[in-house]
PDB file of C-alpha atoms in Angstrom:
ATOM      1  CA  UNK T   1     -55.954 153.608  60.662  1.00  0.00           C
ATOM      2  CA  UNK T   2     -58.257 153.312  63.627  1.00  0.00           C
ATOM      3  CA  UNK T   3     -56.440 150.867  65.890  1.00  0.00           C
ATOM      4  CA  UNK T   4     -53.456 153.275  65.434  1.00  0.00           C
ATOM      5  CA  UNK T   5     -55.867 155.947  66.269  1.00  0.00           C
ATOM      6  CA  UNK T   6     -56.367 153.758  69.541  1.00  0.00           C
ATOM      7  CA  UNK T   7     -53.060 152.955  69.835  1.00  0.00           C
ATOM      8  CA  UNK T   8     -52.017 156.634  69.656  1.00  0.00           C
ATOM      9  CA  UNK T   9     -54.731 157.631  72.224  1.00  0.00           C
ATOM     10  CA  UNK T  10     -53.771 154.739  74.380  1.00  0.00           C
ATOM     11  CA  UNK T  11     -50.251 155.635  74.097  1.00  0.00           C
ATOM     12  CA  UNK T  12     -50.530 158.902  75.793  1.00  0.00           C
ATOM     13  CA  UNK T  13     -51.624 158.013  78.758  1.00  0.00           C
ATOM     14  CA  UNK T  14     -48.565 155.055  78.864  1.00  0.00           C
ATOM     15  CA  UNK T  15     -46.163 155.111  76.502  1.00  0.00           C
ATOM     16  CA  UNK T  16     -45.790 150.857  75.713  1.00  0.00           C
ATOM     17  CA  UNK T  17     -46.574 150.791  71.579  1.00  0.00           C
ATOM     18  CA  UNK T  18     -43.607 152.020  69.597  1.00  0.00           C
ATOM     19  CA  UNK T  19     -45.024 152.588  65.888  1.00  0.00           C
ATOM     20  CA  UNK T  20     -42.863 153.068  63.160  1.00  0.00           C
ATOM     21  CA  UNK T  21     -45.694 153.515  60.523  1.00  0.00           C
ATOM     22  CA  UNK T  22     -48.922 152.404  59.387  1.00  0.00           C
ATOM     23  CA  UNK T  23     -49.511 150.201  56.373  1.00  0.00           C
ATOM     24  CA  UNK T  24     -52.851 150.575  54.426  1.00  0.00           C
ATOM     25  CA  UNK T  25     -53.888 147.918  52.933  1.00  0.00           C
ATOM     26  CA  UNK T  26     -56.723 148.643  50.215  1.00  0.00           C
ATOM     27  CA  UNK T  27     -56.976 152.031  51.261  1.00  0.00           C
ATOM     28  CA  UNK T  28     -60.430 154.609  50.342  1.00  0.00           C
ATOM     29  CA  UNK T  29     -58.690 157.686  49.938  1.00  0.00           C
ATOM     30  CA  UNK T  30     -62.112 159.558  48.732  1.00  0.00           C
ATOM     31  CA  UNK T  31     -65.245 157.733  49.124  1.00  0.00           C
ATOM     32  CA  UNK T  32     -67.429 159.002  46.018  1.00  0.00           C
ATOM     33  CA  UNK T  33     -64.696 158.891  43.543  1.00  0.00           C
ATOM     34  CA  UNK T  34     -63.489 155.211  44.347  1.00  0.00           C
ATOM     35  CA  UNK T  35     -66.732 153.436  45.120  1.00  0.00           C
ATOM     36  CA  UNK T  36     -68.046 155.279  41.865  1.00  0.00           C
ATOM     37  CA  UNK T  37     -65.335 154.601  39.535  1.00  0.00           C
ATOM     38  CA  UNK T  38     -66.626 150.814  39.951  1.00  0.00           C
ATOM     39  CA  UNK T  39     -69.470 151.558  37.528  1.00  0.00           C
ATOM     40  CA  UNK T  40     -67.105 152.942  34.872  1.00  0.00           C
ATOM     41  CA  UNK T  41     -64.419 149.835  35.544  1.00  0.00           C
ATOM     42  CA  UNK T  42     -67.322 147.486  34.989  1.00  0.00           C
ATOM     43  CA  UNK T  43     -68.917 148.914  31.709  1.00  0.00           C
ATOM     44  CA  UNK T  44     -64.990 149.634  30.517  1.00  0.00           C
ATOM     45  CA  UNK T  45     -64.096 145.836  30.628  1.00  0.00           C
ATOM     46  CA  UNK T  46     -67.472 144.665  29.418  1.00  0.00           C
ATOM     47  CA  UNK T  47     -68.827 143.375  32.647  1.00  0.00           C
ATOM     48  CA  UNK T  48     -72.429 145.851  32.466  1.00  0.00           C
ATOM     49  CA  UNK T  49     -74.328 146.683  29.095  1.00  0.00           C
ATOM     50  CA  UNK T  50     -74.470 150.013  28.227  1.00  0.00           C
ATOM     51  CA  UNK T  51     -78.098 150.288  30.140  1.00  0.00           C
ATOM     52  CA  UNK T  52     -77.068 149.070  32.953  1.00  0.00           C
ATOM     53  CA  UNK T  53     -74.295 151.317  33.143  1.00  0.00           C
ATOM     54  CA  UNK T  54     -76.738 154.822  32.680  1.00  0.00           C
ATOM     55  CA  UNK T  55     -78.366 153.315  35.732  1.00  0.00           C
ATOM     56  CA  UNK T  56     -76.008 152.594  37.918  1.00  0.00           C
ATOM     57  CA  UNK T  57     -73.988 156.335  37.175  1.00  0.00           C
ATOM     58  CA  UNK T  58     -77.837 158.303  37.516  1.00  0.00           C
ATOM     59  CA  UNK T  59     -80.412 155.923  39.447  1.00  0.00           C
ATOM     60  CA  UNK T  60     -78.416 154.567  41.908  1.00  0.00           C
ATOM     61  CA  UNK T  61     -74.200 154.724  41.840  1.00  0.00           C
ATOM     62  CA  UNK T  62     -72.148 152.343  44.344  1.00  0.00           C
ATOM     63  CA  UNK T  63     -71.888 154.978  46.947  1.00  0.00           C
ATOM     64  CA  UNK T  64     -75.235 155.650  47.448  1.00  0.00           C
ATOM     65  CA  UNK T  65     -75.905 151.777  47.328  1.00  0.00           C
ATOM     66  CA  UNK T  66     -72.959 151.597  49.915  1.00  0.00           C
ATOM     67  CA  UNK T  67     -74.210 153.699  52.266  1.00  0.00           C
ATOM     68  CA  UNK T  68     -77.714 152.865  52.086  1.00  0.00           C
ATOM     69  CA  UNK T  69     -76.622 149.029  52.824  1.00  0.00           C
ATOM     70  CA  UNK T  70     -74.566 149.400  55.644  1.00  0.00           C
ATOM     71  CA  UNK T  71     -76.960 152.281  56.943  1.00  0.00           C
ATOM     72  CA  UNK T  72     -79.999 149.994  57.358  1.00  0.00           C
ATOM     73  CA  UNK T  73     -82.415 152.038  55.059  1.00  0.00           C
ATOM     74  CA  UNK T  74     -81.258 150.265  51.609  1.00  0.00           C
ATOM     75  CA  UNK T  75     -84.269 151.720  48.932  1.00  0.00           C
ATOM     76  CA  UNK T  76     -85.940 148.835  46.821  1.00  0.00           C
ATOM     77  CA  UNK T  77     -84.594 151.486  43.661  1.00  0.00           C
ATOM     78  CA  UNK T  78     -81.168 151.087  44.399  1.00  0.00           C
ATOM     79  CA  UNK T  79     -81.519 147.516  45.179  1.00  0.00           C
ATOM     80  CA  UNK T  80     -82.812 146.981  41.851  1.00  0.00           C
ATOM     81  CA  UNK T  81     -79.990 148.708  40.183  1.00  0.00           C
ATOM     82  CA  UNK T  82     -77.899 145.988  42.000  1.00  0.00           C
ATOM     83  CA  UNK T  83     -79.376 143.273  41.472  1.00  0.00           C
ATOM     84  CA  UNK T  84     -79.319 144.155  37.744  1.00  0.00           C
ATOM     85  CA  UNK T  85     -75.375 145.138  38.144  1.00  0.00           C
ATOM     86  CA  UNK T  86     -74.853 141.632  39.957  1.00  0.00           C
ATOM     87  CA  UNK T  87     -76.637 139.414  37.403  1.00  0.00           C
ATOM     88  CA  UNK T  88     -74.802 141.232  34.787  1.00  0.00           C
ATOM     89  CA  UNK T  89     -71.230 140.562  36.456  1.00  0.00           C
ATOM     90  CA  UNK T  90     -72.437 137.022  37.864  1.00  0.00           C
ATOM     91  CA  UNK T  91     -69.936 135.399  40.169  1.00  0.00           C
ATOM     92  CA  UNK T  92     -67.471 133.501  37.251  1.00  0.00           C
ATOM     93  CA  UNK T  93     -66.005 137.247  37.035  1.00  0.00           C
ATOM     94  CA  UNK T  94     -63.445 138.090  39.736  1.00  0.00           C
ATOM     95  CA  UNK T  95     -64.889 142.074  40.149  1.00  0.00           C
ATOM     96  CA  UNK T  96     -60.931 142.979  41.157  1.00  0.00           C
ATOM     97  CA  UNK T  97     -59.124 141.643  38.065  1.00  0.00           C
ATOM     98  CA  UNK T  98     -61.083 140.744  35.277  1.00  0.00           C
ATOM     99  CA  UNK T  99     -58.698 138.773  33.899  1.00  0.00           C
ATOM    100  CA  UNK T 100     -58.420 136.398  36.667  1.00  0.00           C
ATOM    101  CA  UNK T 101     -59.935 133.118  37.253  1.00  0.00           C
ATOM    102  CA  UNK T 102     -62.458 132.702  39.813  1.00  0.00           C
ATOM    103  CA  UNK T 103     -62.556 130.759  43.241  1.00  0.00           C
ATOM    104  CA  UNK T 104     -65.344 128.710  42.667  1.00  0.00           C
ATOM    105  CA  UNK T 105     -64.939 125.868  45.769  1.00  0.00           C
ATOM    106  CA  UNK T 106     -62.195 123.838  47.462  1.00  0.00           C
ATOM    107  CA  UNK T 107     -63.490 120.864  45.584  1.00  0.00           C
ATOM    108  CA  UNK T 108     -62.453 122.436  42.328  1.00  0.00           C
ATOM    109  CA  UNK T 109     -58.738 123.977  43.719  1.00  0.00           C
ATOM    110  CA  UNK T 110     -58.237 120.650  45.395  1.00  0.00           C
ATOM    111  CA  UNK T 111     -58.869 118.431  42.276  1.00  0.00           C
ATOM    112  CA  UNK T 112     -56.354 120.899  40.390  1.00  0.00           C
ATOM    113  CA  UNK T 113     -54.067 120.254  43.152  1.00  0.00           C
ATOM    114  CA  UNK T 114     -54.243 116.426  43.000  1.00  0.00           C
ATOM    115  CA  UNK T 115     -53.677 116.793  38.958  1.00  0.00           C
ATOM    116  CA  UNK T 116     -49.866 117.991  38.322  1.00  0.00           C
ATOM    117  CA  UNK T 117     -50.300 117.209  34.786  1.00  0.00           C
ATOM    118  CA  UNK T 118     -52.866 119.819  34.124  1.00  0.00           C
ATOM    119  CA  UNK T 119     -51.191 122.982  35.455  1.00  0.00           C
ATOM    120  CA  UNK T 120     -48.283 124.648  32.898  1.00  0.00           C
ATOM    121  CA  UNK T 121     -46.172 127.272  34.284  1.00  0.00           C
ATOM    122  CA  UNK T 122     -46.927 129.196  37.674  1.00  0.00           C
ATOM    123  CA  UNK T 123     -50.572 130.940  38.536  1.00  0.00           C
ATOM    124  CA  UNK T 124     -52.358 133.324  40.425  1.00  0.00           C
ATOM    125  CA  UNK T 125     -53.974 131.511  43.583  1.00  0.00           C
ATOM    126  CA  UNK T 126     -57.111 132.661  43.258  1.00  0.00           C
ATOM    127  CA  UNK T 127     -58.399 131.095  46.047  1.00  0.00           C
ATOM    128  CA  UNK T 128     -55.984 132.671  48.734  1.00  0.00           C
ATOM    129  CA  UNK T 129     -58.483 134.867  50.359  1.00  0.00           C
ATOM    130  CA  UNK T 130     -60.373 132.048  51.472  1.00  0.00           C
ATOM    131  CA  UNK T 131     -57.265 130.497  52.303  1.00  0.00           C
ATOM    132  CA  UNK T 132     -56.165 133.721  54.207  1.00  0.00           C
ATOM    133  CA  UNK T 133     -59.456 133.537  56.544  1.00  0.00           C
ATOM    134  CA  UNK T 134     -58.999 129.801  56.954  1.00  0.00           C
ATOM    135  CA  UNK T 135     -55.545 130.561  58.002  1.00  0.00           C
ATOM    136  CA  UNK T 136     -55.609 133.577  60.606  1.00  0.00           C
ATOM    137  CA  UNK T 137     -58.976 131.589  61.995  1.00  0.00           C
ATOM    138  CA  UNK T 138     -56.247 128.604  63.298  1.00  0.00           C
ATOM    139  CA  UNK T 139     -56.338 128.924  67.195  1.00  0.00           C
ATOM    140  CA  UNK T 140     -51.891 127.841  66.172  1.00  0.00           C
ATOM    141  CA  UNK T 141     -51.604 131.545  64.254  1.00  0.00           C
ATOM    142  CA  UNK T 142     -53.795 133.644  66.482  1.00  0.00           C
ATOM    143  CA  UNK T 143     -51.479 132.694  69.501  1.00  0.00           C
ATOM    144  CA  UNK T 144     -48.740 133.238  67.428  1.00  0.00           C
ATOM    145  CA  UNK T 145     -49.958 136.801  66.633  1.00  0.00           C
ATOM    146  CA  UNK T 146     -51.240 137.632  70.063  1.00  0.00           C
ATOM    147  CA  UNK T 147     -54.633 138.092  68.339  1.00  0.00           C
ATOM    148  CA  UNK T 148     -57.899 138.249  70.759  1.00  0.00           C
ATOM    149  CA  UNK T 149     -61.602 137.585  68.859  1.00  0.00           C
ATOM    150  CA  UNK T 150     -63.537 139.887  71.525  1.00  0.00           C
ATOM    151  CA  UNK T 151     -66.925 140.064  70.567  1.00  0.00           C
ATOM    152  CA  UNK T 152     -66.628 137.557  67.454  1.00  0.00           C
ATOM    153  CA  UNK T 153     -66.336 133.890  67.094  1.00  0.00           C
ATOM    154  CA  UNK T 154     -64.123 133.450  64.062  1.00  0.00           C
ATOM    155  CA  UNK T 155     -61.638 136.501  62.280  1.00  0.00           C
ATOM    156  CA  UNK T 156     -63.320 138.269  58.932  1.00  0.00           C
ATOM    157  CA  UNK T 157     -62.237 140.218  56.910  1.00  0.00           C
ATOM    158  CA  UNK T 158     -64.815 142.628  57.409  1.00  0.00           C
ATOM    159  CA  UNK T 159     -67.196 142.803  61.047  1.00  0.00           C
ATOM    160  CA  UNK T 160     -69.610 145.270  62.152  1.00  0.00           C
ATOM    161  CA  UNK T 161     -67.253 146.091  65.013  1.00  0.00           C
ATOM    162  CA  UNK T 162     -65.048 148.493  63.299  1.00  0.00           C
ATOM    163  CA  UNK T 163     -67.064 151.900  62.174  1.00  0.00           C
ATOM    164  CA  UNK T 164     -66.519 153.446  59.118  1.00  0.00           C
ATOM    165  CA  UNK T 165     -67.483 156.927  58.036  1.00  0.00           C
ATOM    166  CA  UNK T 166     -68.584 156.483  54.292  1.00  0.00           C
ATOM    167  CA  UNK T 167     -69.385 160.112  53.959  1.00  0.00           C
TER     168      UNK T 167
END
């Protein structure tokens, strides 16, 4: 939504972008509600014990953590609700989709690669993200998309250069 914001702005002056739409992609259509729900998704699929869950709904919920973080004034309380949240969810658990498997490194999706007789039937790459940034970071694609890095040396999927209002 902001560079067609810009895009809009930039079009009054000259009229050269001709948008049809926008897309969202992962949208935050209310900031408490869906960084919040992430506590109840967590201790609803068994990620978080029932402890950590009163914590992280009373001491400290994802919002306030969220805000906090990216504000630059992140309390050693709420870090210690998140710490306890992380080591509770530990990285084998794909936060997203519970049910998924886990990238864990290349090494691992390349050796499954190289053995055709251990896949059966069609999966989930659950490695694509990294795959994605790999990708849209080849110089090939970014002239291809007409995509300029200005002010960063490789594409992310998230930079400081974009600024978000989380409240």
């Amino acid at each position: 939504p902001q560079l067609a914001e810009v895009m809009v702005e930039f079009n009054k002056k000259d009229n050269i972008f001709n948008l049809k739409g926008l897309a969202l992609g992962n949208p935050v259509l209310h900031f408490t509600t869906d960084f919040n729900s992430r506590a109840e998704y967590f201790w609803s699929h068994g990620l978080i014990s029932d402890s950590t869950y009163r914590i992280f709904t009373s001491v400290c919920n994802y919002s306030r953590y969220v805000s906090e973080y990216y504000g630059g004034s992140l309390s050693p309380l709420c870090a210690r609700v998140m710490n306890q949240v992380t080591r509770e969810t530990s990285r084998f658990v794909d936060k997203y989709d519970v049910t998924l498997d886990v990238c864990l490194s290349s090494v691992l999706s390349q050796s499954m690669i190289l053995s055709p007789h251990k896949r059966v039937g069609h999966r989930i790459d659950v490695c694509v993200e990294d795959e994605t940034v790999n990708y849209l970071n080849r110089k090939d694609v970014q002239e291809a998309l007409h995509a300029k890095l200005i002010g960063v040396k490789k594409w992310a999927v998230c930079s400081r250069y974009l600024i978000y209002r989380l409240i």
